[in-house]
Amino acid sequence: MKNAQVSTAWKKALLDNYGAPSISLVKGKGSEVFDVEGKKYLDLLGGIATNILGHAHPAIVKAVTRQVGTLGHVSNFYAHPNVIELAQKLAAMTGDKNARVFFAQSGAEANEAAMKLSRRTGKYRIVAAQGAFHGRTMGALSMTGQPSKREPFLPLVKGIKHVPYGDIKAMRRAISNKTAMVILEPIMGEAGVIVPPVDYLAQVRELCTQKGALLVIDAVQTGMARTGDWFGYEYSGITPDVITLAKGLGGGLPLGAMIALGDAAQLFVAGDHGSTFGGNPITTAAALAVIKVIEKDKIMIKVRKDQEFIMQRIALIEGVSEVRGAGLLLGIQLDKPIASKITLQMREEGILVNAANDSTIRIAPALNISRLQLNKFCTIFEKVMSHDN
Ligand SMILES: Cc1ncc(COP(=O)(O)O)c(C=O)c1O
């Protein structure tokens, strides 16, 4: 089988919402993946910040294999030890002893849950950021601040205002006593790895408290040690009311979560929300394995050192104007709008990265990627950037 044949088969079998991928991956180990033609790639995208421990990590394989061979699914009519242990662990990570958790399968669903939770304040208005990405379901899309994704599907949920990200004056104008929630990514991922001013989240926190609005932190892309902390907002010192997670949480298995803190943890009552697969024993087994490895291997310390290493190497390369982000979620700002071209050239060289926009290359590799592999990425990136593009 050739990549081109798979691409043709995809076009016939799948709806055209993604466009057909031109390569087909069939195998992976750690940060290496292989396509259907046997070509090896170093994976610096990690399934879009999702394969947090790389491919086929032995701890995840073991936990999932054991669980699927014991009890695969129970529904929320019944309890299962994994779901309770995982909820306890996530709640403990927030440092709030009243925190409680709802499980879903994806980031969009976690944000939908947050949206519904905020309706239980008796209010419905929401403030979100221009450029933000919160998912593609109708509620999550309504909060997503990207017109090209929203406009074909209007009308969306009403009462949602989008303000420039990082602009506290605009936030102050938008938020009122009628605001149910404010939703923000601590670093905007899909928008091109945008980092807000350092005191922005703390100022938004203060405004939310004054106006009685929930502060929802969408840590779907920035959570699970990706930035060197459990949740991407921790650099700001705030305590949010709600945290949403997905991507890295399941280590490659579909798992999303909404953690509600403080009084927000009391807002849902029985019957308010649900999901057949939510908190499934297999996906929660994977997440428990992920957390154990991150703790045992001191991955958060490694991730911070990796950030320093990459930033120092890449910032010196001609054609790069800035490297921004935190931990292993980094955006490389190019002088010219050639990010797609560079992404293709990197792929030719056996490295998978992503063009977050015309002039930003995003990397979000497995957090356990080796220094040798990161060095290889930097060397090849430098080579590709020296091409006459
Ligand atoms: C910050 C953020 N929120 C929500 C989502 C949506 O997650 P999902 O694709 O799992 O629905 C994404 C996906 O990229 C994301 O980056």
Coordinates of C-alpha atoms and ligand atoms in Angstrom, one line a residue:
M1 CA 0.0 0.0 0.0
K2 CA 1.2 3.5 -0.9
N3 CA 0.4 6.8 0.9
A4 CA -1.3 8.0 -2.3
Q5 CA -3.6 5.0 -2.4
V6 CA -4.6 5.5 1.2
S7 CA -5.3 9.2 0.4
T8 CA -7.6 8.2 -2.5
A9 CA -9.4 5.7 -0.3
W10 CA -9.8 8.3 2.4
K11 CA -11.4 10.7 -0.1
K12 CA -14.0 8.1 -1.1
A13 CA -14.8 6.9 2.4
L14 CA -14.6 9.9 4.7
L15 CA -16.5 13.2 4.6
D16 CA -14.4 16.1 3.3
N17 CA -14.3 18.1 6.5
Y18 CA -10.5 17.6 7.0
G19 CA -9.3 17.3 3.4
A20 CA -7.5 14.0 2.7
P21 CA -4.2 13.5 4.5
S22 CA -1.3 12.8 2.2
I23 CA 0.5 10.3 4.5
S24 CA -0.9 7.4 6.4
L25 CA 0.8 6.4 9.7
V26 CA 0.6 2.8 10.7
K27 CA 3.0 2.3 13.6
G28 CA 4.8 4.3 16.4
K29 CA 7.1 3.9 19.3
G30 CA 8.0 6.8 21.6
S31 CA 8.4 9.9 19.4
E32 CA 8.9 7.9 16.2
V33 CA 6.2 7.0 13.8
F34 CA 6.2 5.0 10.5
D35 CA 4.1 5.6 7.5
V36 CA 2.5 2.9 5.3
E37 CA 5.5 2.9 3.0
G38 CA 7.9 2.3 5.9
K39 CA 9.3 5.9 6.1
K40 CA 10.3 6.9 9.6
Y41 CA 9.4 10.3 11.1
L42 CA 10.3 12.1 14.3
D43 CA 6.9 13.2 15.7
L44 CA 7.1 16.8 17.1
L45 CA 3.3 17.2 16.9
G46 CA 2.2 14.3 19.1
G47 CA -1.3 13.9 17.7
I48 CA -1.8 17.7 18.3
A49 CA -0.5 17.8 21.9
T50 CA -2.2 14.6 22.7
N51 CA 0.3 11.6 22.8
I52 CA 1.8 13.1 26.0
L53 CA 4.0 10.0 26.6
G54 CA 4.6 9.2 22.9
H55 CA 3.4 6.2 21.1
A56 CA 2.9 2.7 22.7
H57 CA 4.2 3.7 26.1
P58 CA 4.5 0.5 28.0
A59 CA 2.7 1.8 31.1
I60 CA -0.3 2.9 29.0
V61 CA -0.3 -0.4 27.0
K62 CA -0.2 -2.4 30.2
A63 CA -2.9 -0.4 32.0
V64 CA -5.3 -0.4 29.0
T65 CA -4.7 -4.1 28.1
R66 CA -5.3 -5.2 31.6
Q67 CA -8.5 -3.1 31.9
V68 CA -10.0 -4.1 28.5
G69 CA -9.4 -7.7 29.5
T70 CA -11.2 -7.3 32.8
L71 CA -14.1 -4.8 32.4
G72 CA -14.4 -2.5 29.4
H73 CA -17.4 -0.3 30.0
V74 CA -20.0 0.1 32.8
S75 CA -21.9 3.4 32.1
N76 CA -22.5 5.9 34.9
F77 CA -25.3 3.7 36.3
Y78 CA -22.4 2.0 38.1
A79 CA -19.3 3.1 39.8
H80 CA -15.8 1.9 38.9
P81 CA -12.6 2.3 41.0
N82 CA -10.6 4.0 38.1
V83 CA -13.1 6.8 37.6
I84 CA -13.0 7.7 41.4
E85 CA -9.3 7.4 41.7
L86 CA -8.8 9.6 38.6
A87 CA -11.3 12.2 39.8
Q88 CA -9.6 12.3 43.2
K89 CA -6.2 12.8 41.6
L90 CA -7.3 15.6 39.3
A91 CA -9.1 17.3 42.2
A92 CA -6.0 17.0 44.3
M93 CA -3.8 18.6 41.6
T94 CA -6.0 21.7 41.7
G95 CA -5.2 22.1 45.4
D96 CA -8.9 22.7 46.2
K97 CA -10.3 20.1 48.5
N98 CA -13.9 20.8 47.3
A99 CA -13.0 20.2 43.6
R100 CA -15.2 17.7 41.7
V101 CA -14.9 16.2 38.2
F102 CA -17.1 15.4 35.2
F103 CA -15.7 13.2 32.5
A104 CA -16.3 13.4 28.8
Q105 CA -14.4 12.2 25.7
S106 CA -13.0 15.4 24.1
G107 CA -12.1 19.0 24.7
A108 CA -15.2 20.3 23.0
E109 CA -17.4 18.2 25.3
A110 CA -15.5 19.4 28.4
N111 CA -16.2 23.0 27.3
E112 CA -19.8 22.2 26.5
A113 CA -20.1 20.9 30.1
A114 CA -18.6 24.1 31.4
M115 CA -21.1 26.1 29.4
K116 CA -24.0 24.2 30.8
L117 CA -22.6 24.4 34.3
S118 CA -22.4 28.2 34.0
R119 CA -26.2 28.3 33.1
R120 CA -26.8 27.0 36.6
T121 CA -25.6 30.4 37.9
G122 CA -29.0 31.6 36.5
K123 CA -27.1 33.7 33.9
Y124 CA -26.3 32.9 30.3
R125 CA -23.8 35.6 29.0
I126 CA -20.3 34.5 28.2
V127 CA -17.1 36.4 27.3
A128 CA -14.4 34.6 25.3
A129 CA -11.4 35.7 23.3
Q130 CA -11.0 36.5 19.7
G131 CA -8.8 33.8 18.0
A132 CA -9.5 31.3 20.8
F133 CA -10.3 27.7 20.0
H134 CA -12.6 25.8 22.3
G135 CA -13.9 23.0 19.9
R136 CA -16.3 22.5 17.0
T137 CA -19.6 21.4 18.6
M138 CA -22.3 24.1 18.5
G139 CA -21.8 25.4 22.1
A140 CA -18.0 25.1 21.9
L141 CA -18.0 26.7 18.5
S142 CA -20.0 29.6 19.8
M143 CA -17.2 30.3 22.3
T144 CA -14.5 29.7 19.6
G145 CA -13.3 33.1 18.4
Q146 CA -12.4 32.3 14.8
P147 CA -14.9 33.7 12.3
S148 CA -13.9 31.3 9.5
K149 CA -14.9 28.4 11.6
R150 CA -18.1 30.0 13.0
E151 CA -19.6 31.9 10.1
P152 CA -20.8 28.9 7.9
F153 CA -22.8 27.7 10.9
L154 CA -24.6 30.8 12.2
P155 CA -26.8 31.3 14.1
L156 CA -24.8 30.0 17.1
V157 CA -25.6 30.2 20.8
K158 CA -26.5 33.7 21.7
G159 CA -25.1 36.0 24.4
I160 CA -21.4 35.3 23.7
K161 CA -19.0 38.3 23.2
H162 CA -15.4 37.9 21.9
V163 CA -12.8 40.4 23.1
P164 CA -9.1 40.8 22.0
Y165 CA -6.9 38.3 23.9
G166 CA -4.7 39.8 26.6
D167 CA -6.5 43.2 26.5
I168 CA -7.7 43.7 30.1
K169 CA -9.5 47.0 29.2
A170 CA -11.6 45.2 26.6
M171 CA -12.4 42.5 29.2
R172 CA -13.4 45.1 31.7
R173 CA -15.8 46.6 29.1
A174 CA -17.3 43.2 28.2
I175 CA -17.9 41.7 31.6
S176 CA -20.9 42.7 33.8
N177 CA -23.0 41.3 36.6
K178 CA -25.0 39.5 33.9
T179 CA -21.9 37.5 32.8
A180 CA -22.2 33.8 33.6
M181 CA -18.7 32.8 32.7
V182 CA -15.4 34.0 31.0
I183 CA -13.5 31.3 29.1
L184 CA -9.8 31.6 28.3
E185 CA -6.9 29.5 27.2
P186 CA -3.9 30.3 29.4
I187 CA -1.9 30.2 26.2
M188 CA -3.8 30.2 22.9
G189 CA -2.7 27.0 21.1
E190 CA -4.6 26.9 17.8
A191 CA -4.3 30.6 17.3
G192 CA -0.5 30.2 17.0
V193 CA 0.8 29.7 20.6
I194 CA -0.1 33.2 21.9
V195 CA 1.0 34.0 25.4
P196 CA -0.9 36.8 27.2
P197 CA 0.7 39.6 29.3
V198 CA 1.9 38.0 32.6
D199 CA -0.7 39.6 34.9
Y200 CA -3.7 39.2 32.5
L201 CA -5.2 36.0 34.0
A202 CA -4.9 37.5 37.5
Q203 CA -6.7 40.7 36.4
V204 CA -9.4 38.7 34.7
R205 CA -9.7 36.6 37.9
E206 CA -10.3 39.7 39.9
L207 CA -12.9 41.0 37.4
C208 CA -14.8 37.6 37.5
T209 CA -14.8 37.6 41.3
Q210 CA -16.2 41.2 41.4
K211 CA -18.9 40.5 38.8
G212 CA -19.9 37.0 40.1
A213 CA -18.8 35.3 36.8
L214 CA -17.2 31.9 36.7
L215 CA -13.6 31.9 35.3
V216 CA -13.3 28.8 33.1
I217 CA -9.7 27.9 32.1
D218 CA -9.5 25.8 28.9
A219 CA -6.4 23.8 29.6
V220 CA -7.3 21.2 26.9
Q221 CA -4.0 21.9 25.0
T222 CA -2.0 23.3 27.9
G223 CA -2.9 20.8 30.6
M224 CA -1.2 17.6 31.9
A225 CA 2.3 19.0 32.4
R226 CA 2.5 20.3 28.8
T227 CA 3.8 23.7 30.0
G228 CA 5.8 22.4 32.9
D229 CA 2.8 22.6 35.4
W230 CA -0.2 20.3 35.7
F231 CA -2.4 23.0 34.2
G232 CA -1.3 25.8 31.9
Y233 CA -2.6 28.6 34.1
E234 CA -0.4 27.9 37.1
Y235 CA 2.2 30.5 36.2
S236 CA -0.4 33.2 37.0
G237 CA -1.0 32.1 40.6
I238 CA -4.8 32.2 40.1
T239 CA -7.5 29.8 41.2
P240 CA -10.1 29.3 38.4
D241 CA -13.7 28.2 39.0
V242 CA -13.5 25.5 36.3
I243 CA -10.7 23.8 34.4
T244 CA -11.3 21.8 31.2
L245 CA -9.0 19.1 30.0
A246 CA -8.7 16.6 27.2
K247 CA -5.8 15.8 24.7
G248 CA -2.9 14.7 26.9
L249 CA -5.2 13.5 29.7
G250 CA -5.8 10.1 28.1
G251 CA -2.3 9.7 26.7
G252 CA -3.8 9.0 23.3
L253 CA -7.2 7.6 24.4
P254 CA -10.2 9.8 24.1
L255 CA -10.8 11.4 27.5
G256 CA -11.9 14.9 28.5
A257 CA -12.7 16.3 31.9
M258 CA -14.3 19.3 33.5
I259 CA -13.0 20.1 37.0
A260 CA -15.2 22.4 39.0
L261 CA -13.6 24.1 42.0
G262 CA -15.1 25.7 45.1
D263 CA -18.7 26.7 45.0
A264 CA -18.8 25.9 41.2
A265 CA -18.5 22.2 42.2
Q266 CA -22.0 22.4 43.7
L267 CA -23.8 23.8 40.6
F268 CA -24.8 20.6 38.9
V269 CA -27.5 18.4 40.4
A270 CA -28.4 14.9 39.5
G271 CA -29.8 14.7 35.9
D272 CA -28.2 18.0 34.7
H273 CA -25.6 16.4 32.4
G274 CA -24.2 13.1 31.2
S275 CA -22.2 11.0 28.8
T276 CA -22.5 7.3 28.1
F277 CA -18.7 6.8 27.8
G278 CA -17.7 9.5 30.3
G279 CA -15.3 8.1 32.8
N280 CA -15.0 4.8 31.0
P281 CA -12.8 2.3 32.8
I282 CA -10.3 1.9 29.9
T283 CA -9.7 5.6 29.2
T284 CA -9.4 6.4 32.9
A285 CA -6.9 3.5 33.3
A286 CA -4.8 5.2 30.6
A287 CA -5.0 8.6 32.4
L288 CA -4.0 7.1 35.7
A289 CA -1.0 5.5 34.0
V290 CA -0.1 8.9 32.4
I291 CA -0.2 10.7 35.7
K292 CA 1.9 8.0 37.4
V293 CA 4.6 8.3 34.8
I294 CA 4.6 12.1 34.7
E295 CA 5.2 12.0 38.5
K296 CA 7.6 9.1 38.7
D297 CA 9.8 10.4 35.8
K298 CA 9.7 14.0 37.0
I299 CA 8.6 15.0 33.6
M300 CA 7.6 18.6 34.6
I301 CA 11.2 19.4 35.5
K302 CA 12.4 17.9 32.2
V303 CA 9.8 19.8 30.2
R304 CA 11.0 23.2 31.5
K305 CA 14.6 22.3 30.7
D306 CA 13.6 21.2 27.2
Q307 CA 11.9 24.6 26.7
E308 CA 15.1 26.4 27.5
F309 CA 17.1 24.2 25.2
I310 CA 14.8 24.6 22.2
M311 CA 14.3 28.3 22.7
Q312 CA 18.0 29.0 22.8
R313 CA 18.7 26.8 19.7
I314 CA 15.9 28.0 17.6
A315 CA 16.0 31.7 18.4
L316 CA 19.4 32.0 16.8
I317 CA 18.2 30.6 13.4
E318 CA 18.0 33.1 10.6
G319 CA 14.4 33.7 9.6
V320 CA 13.0 33.2 13.1
S321 CA 11.7 36.3 14.8
E322 CA 10.5 34.8 18.0
V323 CA 10.0 31.5 19.9
R324 CA 7.1 31.7 22.4
G325 CA 5.0 29.4 24.6
A326 CA 5.8 27.3 27.6
G327 CA 7.3 23.9 28.2
L328 CA 6.7 21.7 25.2
L329 CA 4.1 23.9 23.5
L330 CA 6.1 26.2 21.4
G331 CA 5.3 28.5 18.5
I332 CA 8.2 29.5 16.2
Q333 CA 7.4 32.8 14.6
L334 CA 8.9 33.1 11.1
D335 CA 9.8 36.4 9.4
K336 CA 7.8 35.3 6.3
P337 CA 4.5 33.5 5.7
I338 CA 6.1 30.2 4.8
A339 CA 5.0 28.0 7.7
S340 CA 3.2 25.5 5.4
K341 CA 6.1 25.3 3.1
I342 CA 8.5 24.7 5.9
T343 CA 6.2 22.1 7.4
L344 CA 6.3 20.1 4.1
Q345 CA 10.0 20.4 3.8
M346 CA 10.4 19.2 7.4
R347 CA 8.2 16.2 6.6
E348 CA 10.4 15.4 3.6
E349 CA 13.3 15.4 6.1
G350 CA 11.4 13.0 8.3
I351 CA 10.1 15.5 11.0
L352 CA 6.4 16.1 11.7
V353 CA 5.5 19.7 12.8
N354 CA 2.5 21.8 12.3
A355 CA 1.8 25.2 10.7
A356 CA -0.5 26.9 13.3
N357 CA -0.9 29.8 10.9
D358 CA 0.8 31.3 7.8
S359 CA 3.9 32.3 9.7
T360 CA 4.0 30.1 12.9
I361 CA 5.3 26.6 13.2
R362 CA 3.9 24.8 16.3
I363 CA 5.6 22.0 18.1
A364 CA 3.8 19.9 20.8
P365 CA 5.8 16.7 21.1
A366 CA 5.5 13.9 23.6
L367 CA 6.8 15.2 26.9
N368 CA 9.3 12.3 27.2
I369 CA 10.9 13.0 23.9
S370 CA 14.7 12.7 24.3
R371 CA 17.3 15.5 24.2
L372 CA 18.9 13.7 21.3
Q373 CA 15.6 13.8 19.3
L374 CA 15.0 17.5 20.2
N375 CA 18.5 18.2 19.0
K376 CA 17.8 16.4 15.7
F377 CA 14.7 18.5 15.3
C378 CA 16.7 21.7 15.8
T379 CA 19.4 20.7 13.4
I380 CA 17.0 19.8 10.6
F381 CA 14.9 22.9 11.2
E382 CA 18.0 25.0 10.8
K383 CA 18.9 23.2 7.6
V384 CA 15.4 23.6 6.2
M385 CA 15.3 27.3 7.1
S386 CA 18.6 27.8 5.2
H387 CA 16.8 26.8 2.0
D388 CA 15.9 29.6 -0.4
N389 CA 12.2 29.8 0.4
Ligands
LIG1 C1 -7.7 24.8 23.8 C2 -8.6 23.8 23.1 N1 -9.8 23.6 23.6 C3 -10.6 22.7 23.0 C4 -10.2 22.0 22.0 C5 -11.2 21.0 21.3 O1 -10.8 19.7 21.7 P1 -11.4 18.4 20.9 O2 -10.8 18.5 19.5 O3 -10.9 17.3 21.7 O4 -12.8 18.6 20.9 C6 -8.9 22.1 21.5 C7 -8.5 21.3 20.3 O5 -7.5 21.6 19.7 C8 -8.1 23.0 22.1 O6 -6.8 23.2 21.6

